[in-house]
Amino acid sequence: MSFTTLLANSLIGFVLVFLVLLILMAFIAVMNKAFSIRESEKAPAAESAPAPAAKKEIPEVILQNVSERDAAMIMAIVADESGIPLEELRFISIREVKKDEV
C-alpha cells in the first residue's frame, strides 16, 4: 500500500468516528428533550402538593419515670417496627407501665 492510500484510509476512519460521535450526541440531545418534556408534565402535580414547613417546631416529650436513654430507645424501636421515619412520628409522652398496672 502506498502512503497516500494509508493516509486516505486513516482520514476516512477519523471522519467516520467523528460522524458516529455526532450522531450519538444528537441522539442523546433528543432523548434529553423527550425526558424533560415528560418531567415538565409531571411537575404541576408536584407543585400542587403542600410544601413542608421550613422548620418544624419540635414539642417536648413528657417522660414519666423513664430515662432519656430509654425513651430514645423506645422511639427508635417504634420507628423501626412501624416502618415510619422517626421525624414523621410525634411522641407526646412516654411513661413506664408496671406489671401490676397491665
mmCIF file of N, CA and C in Angstrom:
data_model
loop_
_atom_site.group_PDB
_atom_site.id
_atom_site.type_symbol
_atom_site.label_atom_id
_atom_site.label_comp_id
_atom_site.label_asym_id
_atom_site.label_seq_id
_atom_site.Cartn_x
_atom_site.Cartn_y
_atom_site.Cartn_z
ATOM 1 N N MET A 1 0.835 -1.175 0.000
ATOM 2 C CA MET A 1 0.000 0.000 0.000
ATOM 3 C C MET A 1 0.885 1.245 0.000
ATOM 4 N N SER A 2 0.438 2.211 -0.710
ATOM 5 C CA SER A 2 1.218 3.442 -0.787
ATOM 6 C C SER A 2 0.853 4.357 0.378
ATOM 7 N N PHE A 3 1.685 5.344 0.588
ATOM 8 C CA PHE A 3 1.491 6.288 1.680
ATOM 9 C C PHE A 3 0.181 7.050 1.509
ATOM 10 N N THR A 4 -0.171 7.431 0.300
ATOM 11 C CA THR A 4 -1.409 8.191 0.055
ATOM 12 C C THR A 4 -2.631 7.340 0.357
ATOM 13 N N THR A 5 -2.580 6.031 0.055
ATOM 14 C CA THR A 5 -3.708 5.142 0.357
ATOM 15 C C THR A 5 -3.877 5.020 1.875
ATOM 16 N N LEU A 6 -2.774 4.867 2.597
ATOM 17 C CA LEU A 6 -2.838 4.786 4.057
ATOM 18 C C LEU A 6 -3.359 6.079 4.658
ATOM 19 N N LEU A 7 -2.932 7.200 4.118
ATOM 20 C CA LEU A 7 -3.401 8.494 4.608
ATOM 21 C C LEU A 7 -4.893 8.665 4.342
ATOM 22 N N ALA A 8 -5.349 8.259 3.156
ATOM 23 C CA ALA A 8 -6.774 8.360 2.825
ATOM 24 C C ALA A 8 -7.603 7.448 3.734
ATOM 25 N N ASN A 9 -7.121 6.218 3.995
ATOM 26 C CA ASN A 9 -7.851 5.290 4.865
ATOM 27 C C ASN A 9 -7.948 5.833 6.296
ATOM 28 N N SER A 10 -6.865 6.377 6.804
ATOM 29 C CA SER A 10 -6.897 6.916 8.165
ATOM 30 C C SER A 10 -7.789 8.145 8.236
ATOM 31 N N LEU A 11 -7.807 8.965 7.204
ATOM 32 C CA LEU A 11 -8.689 10.134 7.168
ATOM 33 C C LEU A 11 -10.151 9.704 7.142
ATOM 34 N N ILE A 12 -10.475 8.695 6.355
ATOM 35 C CA ILE A 12 -11.847 8.163 6.317
ATOM 36 C C ILE A 12 -12.235 7.612 7.691
ATOM 37 N N GLY A 13 -11.300 6.926 8.362
ATOM 38 C CA GLY A 13 -11.565 6.395 9.706
ATOM 39 C C GLY A 13 -11.873 7.498 10.701
ATOM 40 N N PHE A 14 -11.062 8.577 10.697
ATOM 41 C CA PHE A 14 -11.312 9.700 11.588
ATOM 42 C C PHE A 14 -12.667 10.338 11.308
ATOM 43 N N VAL A 15 -13.000 10.525 10.054
ATOM 44 C CA VAL A 15 -14.281 11.135 9.684
ATOM 45 C C VAL A 15 -15.436 10.259 10.153
ATOM 46 N N LEU A 16 -15.329 8.948 9.982
ATOM 47 C CA LEU A 16 -16.393 8.046 10.419
ATOM 48 C C LEU A 16 -16.569 8.087 11.937
ATOM 49 N N VAL A 17 -15.461 8.105 12.662
ATOM 50 C CA VAL A 17 -15.552 8.154 14.127
ATOM 51 C C VAL A 17 -16.250 9.431 14.567
ATOM 52 N N PHE A 18 -15.855 10.581 14.019
ATOM 53 C CA PHE A 18 -16.489 11.835 14.400
ATOM 54 C C PHE A 18 -17.942 11.896 13.957
ATOM 55 N N LEU A 19 -18.264 11.293 12.822
ATOM 56 C CA LEU A 19 -19.645 11.253 12.358
ATOM 57 C C LEU A 19 -20.510 10.440 13.319
ATOM 58 N N VAL A 20 -20.013 9.290 13.754
ATOM 59 C CA VAL A 20 -20.768 8.464 14.712
ATOM 60 C C VAL A 20 -20.913 9.204 16.042
ATOM 61 N N LEU A 21 -19.868 9.906 16.483
ATOM 62 C CA LEU A 21 -19.963 10.681 17.717
ATOM 63 C C LEU A 21 -21.009 11.793 17.600
ATOM 64 N N LEU A 22 -21.071 12.449 16.457
ATOM 65 C CA LEU A 22 -22.086 13.487 16.256
ATOM 66 C C LEU A 22 -23.492 12.907 16.261
ATOM 67 N N ILE A 23 -23.660 11.737 15.635
ATOM 68 C CA ILE A 23 -24.977 11.079 15.639
ATOM 69 C C ILE A 23 -25.365 10.694 17.061
ATOM 70 N N LEU A 24 -24.416 10.174 17.834
ATOM 71 C CA LEU A 24 -24.677 9.808 19.227
ATOM 72 C C LEU A 24 -25.019 11.039 20.058
ATOM 73 N N MET A 25 -24.324 12.145 19.827
ATOM 74 C CA MET A 25 -24.609 13.378 20.540
ATOM 75 C C MET A 25 -26.024 13.879 20.217
ATOM 76 N N ALA A 26 -26.416 13.809 18.960
ATOM 77 C CA ALA A 26 -27.759 14.229 18.564
ATOM 78 C C ALA A 26 -28.816 13.331 19.203
ATOM 79 N N PHE A 27 -28.561 12.031 19.257
ATOM 80 C CA PHE A 27 -29.498 11.090 19.865
ATOM 81 C C PHE A 27 -29.677 11.398 21.354
ATOM 82 N N ILE A 28 -28.584 11.679 22.039
ATOM 83 C CA ILE A 28 -28.666 11.998 23.470
ATOM 84 C C ILE A 28 -29.422 13.307 23.683
ATOM 85 N N ALA A 29 -29.210 14.281 22.826
ATOM 86 C CA ALA A 29 -29.923 15.558 22.946
ATOM 87 C C ALA A 29 -31.422 15.363 22.752
ATOM 88 N N VAL A 30 -31.806 14.541 21.771
ATOM 89 C CA VAL A 30 -33.231 14.278 21.523
ATOM 90 C C VAL A 30 -33.844 13.559 22.725
ATOM 91 N N MET A 31 -33.139 12.576 23.274
ATOM 92 C CA MET A 31 -33.661 11.848 24.434
ATOM 93 C C MET A 31 -33.770 12.770 25.649
ATOM 94 N N ASN A 32 -32.826 13.677 25.812
ATOM 95 C CA ASN A 32 -32.878 14.628 26.913
ATOM 96 C C ASN A 32 -34.106 15.520 26.791
ATOM 97 N N LYS A 33 -34.385 15.997 25.592
ATOM 98 C CA LYS A 33 -35.582 16.824 25.369
ATOM 99 C C LYS A 33 -36.847 16.034 25.662
ATOM 100 N N ALA A 34 -36.894 14.776 25.211
ATOM 101 C CA ALA A 34 -38.086 13.948 25.415
ATOM 102 C C ALA A 34 -38.343 13.734 26.908
ATOM 103 N N PHE A 35 -37.301 13.455 27.671
ATOM 104 C CA PHE A 35 -37.491 13.221 29.102
ATOM 105 C C PHE A 35 -37.787 14.508 29.849
ATOM 106 N N SER A 36 -37.228 15.628 29.418
ATOM 107 C CA SER A 36 -37.520 16.884 30.099
ATOM 108 C C SER A 36 -38.959 17.308 29.844
ATOM 109 N N ILE A 37 -39.509 17.004 28.675
ATOM 110 C CA ILE A 37 -40.916 17.291 28.407
ATOM 111 C C ILE A 37 -41.789 16.432 29.296
ATOM 112 N N ARG A 38 -41.431 15.163 29.445
ATOM 113 C CA ARG A 38 -42.204 14.259 30.287
ATOM 114 C C ARG A 38 -42.154 14.717 31.746
ATOM 115 N N GLU A 39 -41.009 15.176 32.211
ATOM 116 C CA GLU A 39 -40.870 15.645 33.578
ATOM 117 C C GLU A 39 -41.657 16.940 33.791
ATOM 118 N N SER A 40 -41.690 17.814 32.783
ATOM 119 C CA SER A 40 -42.426 19.062 32.945
ATOM 120 C C SER A 40 -43.928 18.820 33.001
ATOM 121 N N GLU A 41 -44.404 17.727 32.397
ATOM 122 C CA GLU A 41 -45.820 17.381 32.504
ATOM 123 C C GLU A 41 -46.158 16.900 33.906
ATOM 124 N N LYS A 42 -45.216 16.263 34.575
ATOM 125 C CA LYS A 42 -45.447 15.774 35.929
ATOM 126 C C LYS A 42 -45.241 16.874 36.967
ATOM 127 N N ALA A 43 -44.522 17.914 36.648
ATOM 128 C CA ALA A 43 -44.170 18.959 37.603
ATOM 129 C C ALA A 43 -45.381 19.669 38.209
ATOM 130 N N PRO A 44 -46.446 20.020 37.453
ATOM 131 C CA PRO A 44 -47.576 20.701 38.087
ATOM 132 C C PRO A 44 -48.213 19.888 39.201
ATOM 133 N N ALA A 45 -48.244 18.570 39.080
ATOM 134 C CA ALA A 45 -48.809 17.746 40.137
ATOM 135 C C ALA A 45 -47.955 17.844 41.390
ATOM 136 N N ALA A 46 -46.648 17.898 41.224
ATOM 137 C CA ALA A 46 -45.758 18.012 42.376
ATOM 138 C C ALA A 46 -45.868 19.391 43.016
ATOM 139 N N GLU A 47 -46.110 20.422 42.214
ATOM 140 C CA GLU A 47 -46.219 21.761 42.757
ATOM 141 C C GLU A 47 -47.499 21.953 43.545
ATOM 142 N N SER A 48 -48.557 21.200 43.229
ATOM 143 C CA SER A 48 -49.817 21.366 43.931
ATOM 144 C C SER A 48 -49.793 20.740 45.309
ATOM 145 N N ALA A 49 -48.840 19.858 45.579
ATOM 146 C CA ALA A 49 -48.725 19.245 46.898
ATOM 147 C C ALA A 49 -48.276 20.306 47.891
ATOM 148 N N PRO A 50 -48.757 20.203 49.120
ATOM 149 C CA PRO A 50 -48.349 21.212 50.101
ATOM 150 C C PRO A 50 -46.866 21.100 50.405
ATOM 151 N N ALA A 51 -46.237 22.242 50.491
ATOM 152 C CA ALA A 51 -44.799 22.273 50.768
ATOM 153 C C ALA A 51 -44.575 22.030 52.255
ATOM 154 N N PRO A 52 -43.565 21.246 52.580
ATOM 155 C CA PRO A 52 -43.297 21.028 54.002
ATOM 156 C C PRO A 52 -42.811 22.315 54.666
ATOM 157 N N ALA A 53 -43.086 22.424 55.937
ATOM 158 C CA ALA A 53 -42.665 23.616 56.663
ATOM 159 C C ALA A 53 -41.148 23.692 56.682
ATOM 160 N N ALA A 54 -40.639 24.894 56.627
ATOM 161 C CA ALA A 54 -39.190 25.072 56.591
ATOM 162 C C ALA A 54 -38.555 24.540 57.872
ATOM 163 N N LYS A 55 -39.162 24.840 58.991
ATOM 164 C CA LYS A 55 -38.630 24.355 60.252
ATOM 165 C C LYS A 55 -39.802 23.992 61.148
ATOM 166 N N LYS A 56 -39.884 22.726 61.497
ATOM 167 C CA LYS A 56 -40.979 22.282 62.352
ATOM 168 C C LYS A 56 -40.607 22.519 63.806
ATOM 169 N N GLU A 57 -41.614 22.896 64.561
ATOM 170 C CA GLU A 57 -41.399 23.056 65.986
ATOM 171 C C GLU A 57 -41.485 21.675 66.620
ATOM 172 N N ILE A 58 -40.475 21.317 67.347
ATOM 173 C CA ILE A 58 -40.432 20.007 67.975
ATOM 174 C C ILE A 58 -40.974 20.144 69.392
ATOM 175 N N PRO A 59 -42.132 19.510 69.658
ATOM 176 C CA PRO A 59 -42.698 19.619 71.009
ATOM 177 C C PRO A 59 -41.909 18.769 72.000
ATOM 178 N N GLU A 60 -41.965 19.161 73.228
ATOM 179 C CA GLU A 60 -41.302 18.409 74.289
ATOM 180 C C GLU A 60 -42.070 17.122 74.549
ATOM 181 N N VAL A 61 -41.321 16.054 74.778
ATOM 182 C CA VAL A 61 -41.908 14.771 75.135
ATOM 183 C C VAL A 61 -41.906 14.682 76.651
ATOM 184 N N ILE A 62 -43.067 14.373 77.211
ATOM 185 C CA ILE A 62 -43.168 14.251 78.662
ATOM 186 C C ILE A 62 -42.713 12.852 79.053
ATOM 187 N N LEU A 63 -41.683 12.772 79.877
ATOM 188 C CA LEU A 63 -41.154 11.493 80.334
ATOM 189 C C LEU A 63 -41.594 11.268 81.777
ATOM 190 N N GLN A 64 -42.274 10.135 82.013
ATOM 191 C CA GLN A 64 -42.759 9.803 83.348
ATOM 192 C C GLN A 64 -42.076 8.526 83.822
ATOM 193 N N ASN A 65 -41.145 8.678 84.738
ATOM 194 C CA ASN A 65 -40.378 7.572 85.306
ATOM 195 C C ASN A 65 -39.589 6.810 84.241
ATOM 196 N N VAL A 66 -39.116 7.521 83.215
ATOM 197 C CA VAL A 66 -38.332 6.913 82.135
ATOM 198 C C VAL A 66 -37.120 7.807 81.895
ATOM 199 N N SER A 67 -35.949 7.186 81.765
ATOM 200 C CA SER A 67 -34.752 7.975 81.476
ATOM 201 C C SER A 67 -34.761 8.412 80.011
ATOM 202 N N GLU A 68 -33.989 9.432 79.701
ATOM 203 C CA GLU A 68 -33.919 9.911 78.316
ATOM 204 C C GLU A 68 -33.355 8.834 77.397
ATOM 205 N N ARG A 69 -32.405 8.070 77.908
ATOM 206 C CA ARG A 69 -31.809 6.981 77.122
ATOM 207 C C ARG A 69 -32.866 5.932 76.768
ATOM 208 N N ASP A 70 -33.666 5.534 77.748
ATOM 209 C CA ASP A 70 -34.711 4.537 77.493
ATOM 210 C C ASP A 70 -35.779 5.085 76.542
ATOM 211 N N ALA A 71 -36.115 6.362 76.699
ATOM 212 C CA ALA A 71 -37.109 6.979 75.816
ATOM 213 C C ALA A 71 -36.597 7.011 74.378
ATOM 214 N N ALA A 72 -35.320 7.326 74.210
ATOM 215 C CA ALA A 72 -34.738 7.340 72.866
ATOM 216 C C ALA A 72 -34.773 5.953 72.236
ATOM 217 N N MET A 73 -34.488 4.930 73.046
ATOM 218 C CA MET A 73 -34.541 3.557 72.516
ATOM 219 C C MET A 73 -35.968 3.165 72.150
ATOM 220 N N ILE A 74 -36.927 3.547 72.969
ATOM 221 C CA ILE A 74 -38.332 3.230 72.683
ATOM 222 C C ILE A 74 -38.765 3.903 71.379
ATOM 223 N N MET A 75 -38.396 5.174 71.204
ATOM 224 C CA MET A 75 -38.753 5.891 69.973
ATOM 225 C C MET A 75 -38.120 5.235 68.750
ATOM 226 N N ALA A 76 -36.869 4.823 68.880
ATOM 227 C CA ALA A 76 -36.188 4.173 67.754
ATOM 228 C C ALA A 76 -36.834 2.831 67.423
ATOM 229 N N ILE A 77 -37.221 2.074 68.450
ATOM 230 C CA ILE A 77 -37.867 0.770 68.219
ATOM 231 C C ILE A 77 -39.224 0.963 67.558
ATOM 232 N N VAL A 78 -40.005 1.935 68.023
ATOM 233 C CA VAL A 78 -41.326 2.190 67.430
ATOM 234 C C VAL A 78 -41.173 2.593 65.968
ATOM 235 N N ALA A 79 -40.217 3.457 65.668
ATOM 236 C CA ALA A 79 -39.995 3.892 64.281
ATOM 237 C C ALA A 79 -39.573 2.717 63.417
ATOM 238 N N ASP A 80 -38.694 1.860 63.935
ATOM 239 C CA ASP A 80 -38.210 0.717 63.159
ATOM 240 C C ASP A 80 -39.314 -0.305 62.922
ATOM 241 N N GLU A 81 -40.063 -0.632 63.951
ATOM 242 C CA GLU A 81 -41.120 -1.643 63.827
ATOM 243 C C GLU A 81 -42.273 -1.167 62.942
ATOM 244 N N SER A 82 -42.587 0.121 63.019
ATOM 245 C CA SER A 82 -43.707 0.633 62.218
ATOM 246 C C SER A 82 -43.296 0.957 60.792
ATOM 247 N N GLY A 83 -41.994 1.135 60.558
ATOM 248 C CA GLY A 83 -41.519 1.484 59.228
ATOM 249 C C GLY A 83 -41.708 2.952 58.888
ATOM 250 N N ILE A 84 -42.094 3.748 59.878
ATOM 251 C CA ILE A 84 -42.293 5.183 59.686
ATOM 252 C C ILE A 84 -41.020 5.898 60.141
ATOM 253 N N PRO A 85 -40.499 6.831 59.336
ATOM 254 C CA PRO A 85 -39.298 7.558 59.760
ATOM 255 C C PRO A 85 -39.535 8.299 61.075
ATOM 256 N N LEU A 86 -38.509 8.365 61.885
ATOM 257 C CA LEU A 86 -38.619 8.976 63.218
ATOM 258 C C LEU A 86 -39.070 10.427 63.146
ATOM 259 N N GLU A 87 -38.626 11.169 62.111
ATOM 260 C CA GLU A 87 -39.012 12.575 62.020
ATOM 261 C C GLU A 87 -40.487 12.764 61.670
ATOM 262 N N GLU A 88 -41.171 11.698 61.243
ATOM 263 C CA GLU A 88 -42.597 11.804 60.940
ATOM 264 C C GLU A 88 -43.473 11.366 62.115
ATOM 265 N N LEU A 89 -42.884 10.798 63.137
ATOM 266 C CA LEU A 89 -43.628 10.385 64.326
ATOM 267 C C LEU A 89 -43.664 11.527 65.331
ATOM 268 N N ARG A 90 -44.713 11.543 66.135
ATOM 269 C CA ARG A 90 -44.841 12.561 67.174
ATOM 270 C C ARG A 90 -45.144 11.852 68.485
ATOM 271 N N PHE A 91 -44.231 11.969 69.410
ATOM 272 C CA PHE A 91 -44.399 11.377 70.726
ATOM 273 C C PHE A 91 -44.817 12.481 71.692
ATOM 274 N N ILE A 92 -45.927 12.263 72.387
ATOM 275 C CA ILE A 92 -46.413 13.261 73.332
ATOM 276 C C ILE A 92 -45.868 12.979 74.723
ATOM 277 N N SER A 93 -45.993 11.715 75.134
ATOM 278 C CA SER A 93 -45.437 11.343 76.430
ATOM 279 C C SER A 93 -45.050 9.871 76.403
ATOM 280 N N ILE A 94 -44.093 9.553 77.265
ATOM 281 C CA ILE A 94 -43.655 8.164 77.425
ATOM 282 C C ILE A 94 -43.607 7.919 78.922
ATOM 283 N N ARG A 95 -44.308 6.864 79.342
ATOM 284 C CA ARG A 95 -44.280 6.563 80.769
ATOM 285 C C ARG A 95 -44.089 5.080 80.989
ATOM 286 N N GLU A 96 -43.554 4.769 82.127
ATOM 287 C CA GLU A 96 -43.314 3.367 82.480
ATOM 288 C C GLU A 96 -44.618 2.773 83.003
ATOM 289 N N VAL A 97 -44.944 1.590 82.514
ATOM 290 C CA VAL A 97 -46.117 0.861 82.971
ATOM 291 C C VAL A 97 -45.628 -0.343 83.761
ATOM 292 N N LYS A 98 -46.014 -0.425 85.002
ATOM 293 C CA LYS A 98 -45.602 -1.534 85.861
ATOM 294 C C LYS A 98 -46.443 -2.769 85.542
ATOM 295 N N LYS A 99 -45.936 -3.957 85.875
ATOM 296 C CA LYS A 99 -46.624 -5.206 85.580
ATOM 297 C C LYS A 99 -47.986 -5.272 86.244
ATOM 298 N N ASP A 100 -48.116 -4.746 87.438
ATOM 299 C CA ASP A 100 -49.397 -4.820 88.130
ATOM 300 C C ASP A 100 -50.431 -3.829 87.573
ATOM 301 N N GLU A 101 -49.993 -2.876 86.703
ATOM 302 C CA GLU A 101 -50.909 -1.909 86.100
ATOM 303 C C GLU A 101 -51.523 -2.437 84.806
ATOM 304 N N VAL A 102 -50.975 -3.501 84.249
ATOM 305 C CA VAL A 102 -51.427 -4.008 82.957
ATOM 306 C C VAL A 102 -52.664 -4.789 83.092
#
